[in-house]
Amino acid sequence: QQPVQSPQAVILREGEDAVINCSSSKALYSVHWYRQKHGEAPVFLMILLKGGEQKGHEKISASFNEKKQQSSLYLTASQLSYSGTYFCGTSKFSGGGADGLTFGKGTHLIIQP
Amino acid sequence: EADIYQTPRYLVIGTGKKITLECSQTMGHDKMYWYQQDPGMELHLIHYSYGVNSTEKGDLSSESTVSRIRTEHFPLTLESARPSHTSQYLCASTAQESNTEAFFGQGTRLTVV
């Protein structure tokens, strides 16, 4: 079942903060976040696992509320390079990525100078 | 930088032609995936593979087929292309362990006329 992302689009000025939400009607074992710039491949941001473990590369924080089946991505002091479409993906099984991810419809983020 | 490559990047082809989209990775990943993405929209999983000689259909029904004869190679074939197949096709791979980063290729943008 496809996770639901909100908002659909955000326009910010450089330096402002943003929160992107991802929720599911099914139990979540993990939530994966990716950013895709126009014409480019999606790039990994973070994985949040049931139990609190996080794996990520960038200075972007996120939370995972297992009971509410929700995850939020926090973009603080946004930079122009943060522009793009953010996708959350969920895995069907606790085993994770063996069967691929089901992605939300994405949140389009535009950062203006 | 991800070591996963897709060719061609762009393909315009006539209806009824047979096409193969190539995907290769040099990371030794066992798990590979094909996603379909329309412009500005989400990614849909159409095929995945656990390893050599393993192929599975994804969430979105697709008329394409895949094969996995070598670990590094995961080609996608359309026997008879139709305009409804016009889309972007993204290949990805992950390491064997669960819940790890997916590396995406640059995609093949297919147009069937």
PDB file of C-alpha atoms in Angstrom:
ATOM      1  CA  GLN A   1       0.000   0.000   0.000  1.00  0.00           C
ATOM      2  CA  GLN A   2       1.376   3.365  -1.051  1.00  0.00           C
ATOM      3  CA  PRO A   3       2.503   5.706   1.757  1.00  0.00           C
ATOM      4  CA  VAL A   4       0.941   9.167   1.822  1.00  0.00           C
ATOM      5  CA  GLN A   5       3.207  12.206   1.754  1.00  0.00           C
ATOM      6  CA  SER A   6       2.397  15.745   2.783  1.00  0.00           C
ATOM      7  CA  PRO A   7       2.610  18.474   1.772  1.00  0.00           C
ATOM      8  CA  GLN A   8       2.607  17.934  -1.992  1.00  0.00           C
ATOM      9  CA  ALA A   9       4.772  20.997  -2.538  1.00  0.00           C
ATOM     10  CA  VAL A  10       6.667  23.546  -0.485  1.00  0.00           C
ATOM     11  CA  ILE A  11       8.264  26.853  -1.476  1.00  0.00           C
ATOM     12  CA  LEU A  12      10.800  28.242   0.972  1.00  0.00           C
ATOM     13  CA  ARG A  13      13.338  30.999   1.135  1.00  0.00           C
ATOM     14  CA  GLU A  14      16.907  29.994   1.774  1.00  0.00           C
ATOM     15  CA  GLY A  15      17.500  29.506   5.481  1.00  0.00           C
ATOM     16  CA  GLU A  16      13.919  28.551   6.343  1.00  0.00           C
ATOM     17  CA  ASP A  17      12.885  25.190   7.776  1.00  0.00           C
ATOM     18  CA  ALA A  18      10.602  22.533   6.343  1.00  0.00           C
ATOM     19  CA  VAL A  19       8.984  19.319   7.514  1.00  0.00           C
ATOM     20  CA  ILE A  20       7.884  16.584   5.149  1.00  0.00           C
ATOM     21  CA  ASN A  21       5.580  13.879   6.441  1.00  0.00           C
ATOM     22  CA  CYS A  22       5.036  10.285   5.382  1.00  0.00           C
ATOM     23  CA  SER A  23       2.306   8.064   6.757  1.00  0.00           C
ATOM     24  CA  SER A  24       0.990   4.592   6.123  1.00  0.00           C
ATOM     25  CA  SER A  25      -2.166   2.688   6.925  1.00  0.00           C
ATOM     26  CA  LYS A  26      -0.108  -0.484   7.320  1.00  0.00           C
ATOM     27  CA  ALA A  27       2.453  -1.399   9.956  1.00  0.00           C
ATOM     28  CA  LEU A  28       5.839   0.011   9.055  1.00  0.00           C
ATOM     29  CA  TYR A  29       9.133  -1.784   9.616  1.00  0.00           C
ATOM     30  CA  SER A  30      11.272   0.828   7.967  1.00  0.00           C
ATOM     31  CA  VAL A  31      11.000   4.139   6.157  1.00  0.00           C
ATOM     32  CA  HIS A  32      13.452   5.146   3.438  1.00  0.00           C
ATOM     33  CA  TRP A  33      13.942   8.734   2.268  1.00  0.00           C
ATOM     34  CA  TYR A  34      15.317   9.776  -1.138  1.00  0.00           C
ATOM     35  CA  ARG A  35      15.731  13.088  -2.946  1.00  0.00           C
ATOM     36  CA  GLN A  36      15.524  13.406  -6.698  1.00  0.00           C
ATOM     37  CA  LYS A  37      16.541  16.486  -8.648  1.00  0.00           C
ATOM     38  CA  HIS A  38      15.016  17.136 -12.029  1.00  0.00           C
ATOM     39  CA  GLY A  39      16.454  14.807 -14.660  1.00  0.00           C
ATOM     40  CA  GLU A  40      18.619  12.946 -12.161  1.00  0.00           C
ATOM     41  CA  ALA A  41      18.535   9.661 -10.301  1.00  0.00           C
ATOM     42  CA  PRO A  42      17.087   9.475  -6.782  1.00  0.00           C
ATOM     43  CA  VAL A  43      19.742   9.842  -4.105  1.00  0.00           C
ATOM     44  CA  PHE A  44      19.629   8.146  -0.714  1.00  0.00           C
ATOM     45  CA  LEU A  45      19.097  10.326   2.356  1.00  0.00           C
ATOM     46  CA  MET A  46      18.138   8.156   5.281  1.00  0.00           C
ATOM     47  CA  ILE A  47      16.626   4.914   6.532  1.00  0.00           C
ATOM     48  CA  LEU A  48      14.701   4.756   9.775  1.00  0.00           C
ATOM     49  CA  LEU A  49      14.103   1.371  11.322  1.00  0.00           C
ATOM     50  CA  LYS A  50      11.625   0.047  13.807  1.00  0.00           C
ATOM     51  CA  GLY A  51      13.326   0.246  17.176  1.00  0.00           C
ATOM     52  CA  GLY A  52      14.980   3.581  16.567  1.00  0.00           C
ATOM     53  CA  GLU A  53      18.009   2.823  14.445  1.00  0.00           C
ATOM     54  CA  GLN A  54      18.824   5.358  11.737  1.00  0.00           C
ATOM     55  CA  LYS A  55      21.152   5.159   8.784  1.00  0.00           C
ATOM     56  CA  GLY A  56      21.924   8.285   6.855  1.00  0.00           C
ATOM     57  CA  HIS A  57      24.580  10.217   5.028  1.00  0.00           C
ATOM     58  CA  GLU A  58      23.513  13.810   5.112  1.00  0.00           C
ATOM     59  CA  LYS A  59      22.927  16.449   7.756  1.00  0.00           C
ATOM     60  CA  ILE A  60      19.187  15.933   7.553  1.00  0.00           C
ATOM     61  CA  SER A  61      17.235  14.633  10.517  1.00  0.00           C
ATOM     62  CA  ALA A  62      14.137  12.487  10.593  1.00  0.00           C
ATOM     63  CA  SER A  63      11.823  10.790  13.023  1.00  0.00           C
ATOM     64  CA  PHE A  64       9.855   7.545  12.950  1.00  0.00           C
ATOM     65  CA  ASN A  65       6.751   7.077  15.078  1.00  0.00           C
ATOM     66  CA  GLU A  66       6.027   3.358  14.897  1.00  0.00           C
ATOM     67  CA  LYS A  67       2.729   3.559  16.758  1.00  0.00           C
ATOM     68  CA  LYS A  68       1.363   6.237  14.443  1.00  0.00           C
ATOM     69  CA  GLN A  69       3.007   4.637  11.415  1.00  0.00           C
ATOM     70  CA  GLN A  70       4.472   7.972  10.448  1.00  0.00           C
ATOM     71  CA  SER A  71       7.832   9.433   9.587  1.00  0.00           C
ATOM     72  CA  SER A  72       8.876  13.062   9.254  1.00  0.00           C
ATOM     73  CA  LEU A  73      11.893  14.536   7.495  1.00  0.00           C
ATOM     74  CA  TYR A  74      13.249  17.791   8.938  1.00  0.00           C
ATOM     75  CA  LEU A  75      15.114  20.215   6.710  1.00  0.00           C
ATOM     76  CA  THR A  76      16.600  23.006   8.800  1.00  0.00           C
ATOM     77  CA  ALA A  77      18.274  26.157   7.547  1.00  0.00           C
ATOM     78  CA  SER A  78      17.498  25.069   3.999  1.00  0.00           C
ATOM     79  CA  GLN A  79      20.036  25.620   1.252  1.00  0.00           C
ATOM     80  CA  LEU A  80      19.471  26.049  -2.467  1.00  0.00           C
ATOM     81  CA  SER A  81      20.871  22.560  -2.975  1.00  0.00           C
ATOM     82  CA  TYR A  82      17.960  21.083  -1.004  1.00  0.00           C
ATOM     83  CA  SER A  83      15.589  21.768  -3.896  1.00  0.00           C
ATOM     84  CA  GLY A  84      14.115  18.688  -5.484  1.00  0.00           C
ATOM     85  CA  THR A  85      11.447  16.066  -4.965  1.00  0.00           C
ATOM     86  CA  TYR A  86      11.539  14.071  -1.744  1.00  0.00           C
ATOM     87  CA  PHE A  87      10.179  10.542  -1.720  1.00  0.00           C
ATOM     88  CA  CYS A  88       9.531   8.288   1.211  1.00  0.00           C
ATOM     89  CA  GLY A  89       9.547   4.576   0.561  1.00  0.00           C
ATOM     90  CA  THR A  90       8.295   1.733   2.694  1.00  0.00           C
ATOM     91  CA  SER A  91       9.192  -1.922   2.672  1.00  0.00           C
ATOM     92  CA  LYS A  92       6.529  -4.554   3.021  1.00  0.00           C
ATOM     93  CA  PHE A  93       8.508  -6.897   5.204  1.00  0.00           C
ATOM     94  CA  SER A  94      10.767  -6.645   8.189  1.00  0.00           C
ATOM     95  CA  GLY A  95      13.507  -8.042   5.999  1.00  0.00           C
ATOM     96  CA  GLY A  96      13.681  -4.721   4.263  1.00  0.00           C
ATOM     97  CA  GLY A  97      14.780  -4.139   0.728  1.00  0.00           C
ATOM     98  CA  ALA A  98      14.648  -7.610  -0.757  1.00  0.00           C
ATOM     99  CA  ASP A  99      11.367  -6.881  -2.407  1.00  0.00           C
ATOM    100  CA  GLY A 100      11.949  -3.262  -3.266  1.00  0.00           C
ATOM    101  CA  LEU A 101      10.194  -0.200  -1.957  1.00  0.00           C
ATOM    102  CA  THR A 102       6.739   1.283  -2.369  1.00  0.00           C
ATOM    103  CA  PHE A 103       7.184   5.031  -2.781  1.00  0.00           C
ATOM    104  CA  GLY A 104       4.873   7.912  -1.954  1.00  0.00           C
ATOM    105  CA  LYS A 105       3.884  10.474  -4.588  1.00  0.00           C
ATOM    106  CA  GLY A 106       6.667  12.809  -3.508  1.00  0.00           C
ATOM    107  CA  THR A 107       6.965  16.307  -2.050  1.00  0.00           C
ATOM    108  CA  HIS A 108       8.276  18.981  -4.384  1.00  0.00           C
ATOM    109  CA  LEU A 109      10.563  21.396  -2.525  1.00  0.00           C
ATOM    110  CA  ILE A 110      11.618  24.701  -4.071  1.00  0.00           C
ATOM    111  CA  ILE A 111      14.174  26.857  -2.290  1.00  0.00           C
ATOM    112  CA  GLN A 112      14.364  30.462  -3.397  1.00  0.00           C
ATOM    113  CA  PRO A 113      17.337  32.741  -2.714  1.00  0.00           C
TER     114      PRO A 113
ATOM    115  CA  GLU B   1      29.437   7.962  -6.750  1.00  0.00           C
ATOM    116  CA  ALA B   2      27.219   5.001  -7.603  1.00  0.00           C
ATOM    117  CA  ASP B   3      28.659   2.346  -9.894  1.00  0.00           C
ATOM    118  CA  ILE B   4      25.458   1.449 -11.657  1.00  0.00           C
ATOM    119  CA  TYR B   5      24.997   2.215 -15.317  1.00  0.00           C
ATOM    120  CA  GLN B   6      22.058   2.257 -17.670  1.00  0.00           C
ATOM    121  CA  THR B   7      22.080   2.429 -21.430  1.00  0.00           C
ATOM    122  CA  PRO B   8      20.779   4.032 -23.450  1.00  0.00           C
ATOM    123  CA  ARG B   9      19.934   7.273 -21.602  1.00  0.00           C
ATOM    124  CA  TYR B  10      17.346   8.223 -24.196  1.00  0.00           C
ATOM    125  CA  LEU B  11      15.539   6.022 -26.708  1.00  0.00           C
ATOM    126  CA  VAL B  12      12.908   6.931 -29.280  1.00  0.00           C
ATOM    127  CA  ILE B  13      11.512   3.900 -31.049  1.00  0.00           C
ATOM    128  CA  GLY B  14       8.583   2.936 -33.245  1.00  0.00           C
ATOM    129  CA  THR B  15       5.578   0.915 -32.147  1.00  0.00           C
ATOM    130  CA  GLY B  16       6.040  -2.830 -32.375  1.00  0.00           C
ATOM    131  CA  LYS B  17       9.817  -2.841 -32.024  1.00  0.00           C
ATOM    132  CA  LYS B  18      11.627  -5.059 -29.564  1.00  0.00           C
ATOM    133  CA  ILE B  19      13.879  -3.200 -27.150  1.00  0.00           C
ATOM    134  CA  THR B  20      16.260  -4.087 -24.347  1.00  0.00           C
ATOM    135  CA  LEU B  21      17.259  -1.606 -21.665  1.00  0.00           C
ATOM    136  CA  GLU B  22      20.620  -2.402 -20.151  1.00  0.00           C
ATOM    137  CA  CYS B  23      21.595  -2.101 -16.495  1.00  0.00           C
ATOM    138  CA  SER B  24      24.944  -3.048 -15.005  1.00  0.00           C
ATOM    139  CA  GLN B  25      26.491  -2.560 -11.584  1.00  0.00           C
ATOM    140  CA  THR B  26      30.043  -3.123 -10.406  1.00  0.00           C
ATOM    141  CA  MET B  27      29.354  -3.196  -6.675  1.00  0.00           C
ATOM    142  CA  GLY B  28      28.715  -6.932  -6.467  1.00  0.00           C
ATOM    143  CA  HIS B  29      25.171  -6.353  -5.227  1.00  0.00           C
ATOM    144  CA  ASP B  30      22.888  -9.378  -5.205  1.00  0.00           C
ATOM    145  CA  LYS B  31      19.620  -7.441  -5.206  1.00  0.00           C
ATOM    146  CA  MET B  32      18.559  -5.439  -8.235  1.00  0.00           C
ATOM    147  CA  TYR B  33      15.363  -3.615  -9.153  1.00  0.00           C
ATOM    148  CA  TRP B  34      13.558  -1.900 -12.026  1.00  0.00           C
ATOM    149  CA  TYR B  35      11.303   1.060 -11.330  1.00  0.00           C
ATOM    150  CA  GLN B  36       9.073   2.930 -13.766  1.00  0.00           C
ATOM    151  CA  GLN B  37       8.575   6.663 -13.304  1.00  0.00           C
ATOM    152  CA  ASP B  38       6.440   9.073 -15.315  1.00  0.00           C
ATOM    153  CA  PRO B  39       7.570  12.751 -15.330  1.00  0.00           C
ATOM    154  CA  GLY B  40       6.999  14.410 -11.967  1.00  0.00           C
ATOM    155  CA  MET B  41       5.456  11.284 -10.526  1.00  0.00           C
ATOM    156  CA  GLU B  42       6.408   8.553  -8.088  1.00  0.00           C
ATOM    157  CA  LEU B  43       8.507   5.471  -8.760  1.00  0.00           C
ATOM    158  CA  HIS B  44       6.713   2.155  -9.253  1.00  0.00           C
ATOM    159  CA  LEU B  45       8.503  -1.149  -8.726  1.00  0.00           C
ATOM    160  CA  ILE B  46       8.038  -3.383 -11.781  1.00  0.00           C
ATOM    161  CA  HIS B  47      10.685  -6.100 -11.324  1.00  0.00           C
ATOM    162  CA  TYR B  48      13.252  -7.232  -8.784  1.00  0.00           C
ATOM    163  CA  SER B  49      15.852  -9.928  -8.351  1.00  0.00           C
ATOM    164  CA  TYR B  50      17.488 -11.523  -5.318  1.00  0.00           C
ATOM    165  CA  GLY B  51      20.411 -12.825  -7.348  1.00  0.00           C
ATOM    166  CA  VAL B  52      21.393 -14.907 -10.356  1.00  0.00           C
ATOM    167  CA  ASN B  53      18.443 -16.786 -11.901  1.00  0.00           C
ATOM    168  CA  SER B  54      16.005 -15.028  -9.581  1.00  0.00           C
ATOM    169  CA  THR B  55      13.361 -12.642 -10.960  1.00  0.00           C
ATOM    170  CA  GLU B  56      10.111 -11.448  -9.431  1.00  0.00           C
ATOM    171  CA  LYS B  57       7.331  -9.114 -10.542  1.00  0.00           C
ATOM    172  CA  GLY B  58       6.858  -5.920  -8.600  1.00  0.00           C
ATOM    173  CA  ASP B  59       3.821  -3.970  -7.469  1.00  0.00           C
ATOM    174  CA  LEU B  60       3.024  -2.449 -10.870  1.00  0.00           C
ATOM    175  CA  SER B  61       2.043  -4.839 -13.617  1.00  0.00           C
ATOM    176  CA  SER B  62       4.331  -4.504 -16.605  1.00  0.00           C
ATOM    177  CA  GLU B  63       4.495  -6.136 -20.022  1.00  0.00           C
ATOM    178  CA  SER B  64       8.275  -6.069 -19.799  1.00  0.00           C
ATOM    179  CA  THR B  65      10.425  -9.043 -18.838  1.00  0.00           C
ATOM    180  CA  VAL B  66      13.792  -9.260 -17.100  1.00  0.00           C
ATOM    181  CA  SER B  67      16.605 -11.755 -16.795  1.00  0.00           C
ATOM    182  CA  ARG B  68      19.478 -12.208 -14.357  1.00  0.00           C
ATOM    183  CA  ILE B  69      22.131 -14.478 -15.804  1.00  0.00           C
ATOM    184  CA  ARG B  70      25.047 -12.605 -14.235  1.00  0.00           C
ATOM    185  CA  THR B  71      25.178 -10.838 -10.883  1.00  0.00           C
ATOM    186  CA  GLU B  72      26.191  -7.527 -12.417  1.00  0.00           C
ATOM    187  CA  HIS B  73      23.682  -7.442 -15.261  1.00  0.00           C
ATOM    188  CA  PHE B  74      19.878  -7.015 -15.115  1.00  0.00           C
ATOM    189  CA  PRO B  75      18.431  -6.175 -18.544  1.00  0.00           C
ATOM    190  CA  LEU B  76      14.774  -5.312 -19.172  1.00  0.00           C
ATOM    191  CA  THR B  77      13.105  -6.294 -22.443  1.00  0.00           C
ATOM    192  CA  LEU B  78       9.932  -5.165 -24.177  1.00  0.00           C
ATOM    193  CA  GLU B  79       9.011  -7.597 -26.963  1.00  0.00           C
ATOM    194  CA  SER B  80       6.696  -5.164 -28.732  1.00  0.00           C
ATOM    195  CA  ALA B  81       6.886  -1.533 -27.688  1.00  0.00           C
ATOM    196  CA  ARG B  82       3.705   0.543 -27.521  1.00  0.00           C
ATOM    197  CA  PRO B  83       3.103   4.267 -26.843  1.00  0.00           C
ATOM    198  CA  SER B  84       1.767   3.317 -23.385  1.00  0.00           C
ATOM    199  CA  HIS B  85       5.307   2.128 -22.536  1.00  0.00           C
ATOM    200  CA  THR B  86       6.609   5.683 -22.841  1.00  0.00           C
ATOM    201  CA  SER B  87       8.163   6.475 -19.476  1.00  0.00           C
ATOM    202  CA  GLN B  88      11.433   6.640 -17.579  1.00  0.00           C
ATOM    203  CA  TYR B  89      12.895   3.326 -16.396  1.00  0.00           C
ATOM    204  CA  LEU B  90      15.248   3.380 -13.415  1.00  0.00           C
ATOM    205  CA  CYS B  91      17.456   0.499 -12.370  1.00  0.00           C
ATOM    206  CA  ALA B  92      18.701   0.168  -8.783  1.00  0.00           C
ATOM    207  CA  SER B  93      20.705  -2.214  -6.634  1.00  0.00           C
ATOM    208  CA  THR B  94      21.252  -2.864  -2.935  1.00  0.00           C
ATOM    209  CA  ALA B  95      23.649  -4.931  -0.907  1.00  0.00           C
ATOM    210  CA  GLN B  96      22.544  -8.291   0.480  1.00  0.00           C
ATOM    211  CA  GLU B  97      21.828  -7.086   4.008  1.00  0.00           C
ATOM    212  CA  SER B  98      18.365  -5.749   4.709  1.00  0.00           C
ATOM    213  CA  ASN B  99      17.448  -2.084   4.828  1.00  0.00           C
ATOM    214  CA  THR B 100      20.435  -0.644   3.045  1.00  0.00           C
ATOM    215  CA  GLU B 101      20.889   2.237   0.656  1.00  0.00           C
ATOM    216  CA  ALA B 102      19.648   1.723  -2.883  1.00  0.00           C
ATOM    217  CA  PHE B 103      21.897   2.983  -5.644  1.00  0.00           C
ATOM    218  CA  PHE B 104      20.058   4.180  -8.738  1.00  0.00           C
ATOM    219  CA  GLY B 105      21.230   4.419 -12.306  1.00  0.00           C
ATOM    220  CA  GLN B 106      20.632   7.586 -14.332  1.00  0.00           C
ATOM    221  CA  GLY B 107      17.611   6.036 -16.015  1.00  0.00           C
ATOM    222  CA  THR B 108      16.481   5.410 -19.562  1.00  0.00           C
ATOM    223  CA  ARG B 109      13.902   7.788 -20.915  1.00  0.00           C
ATOM    224  CA  LEU B 110      11.873   5.762 -23.416  1.00  0.00           C
ATOM    225  CA  THR B 111       9.554   7.293 -25.995  1.00  0.00           C
ATOM    226  CA  VAL B 112       7.509   5.008 -28.226  1.00  0.00           C
ATOM    227  CA  VAL B 113       6.032   6.730 -31.260  1.00  0.00           C
TER     228      VAL B 113
END
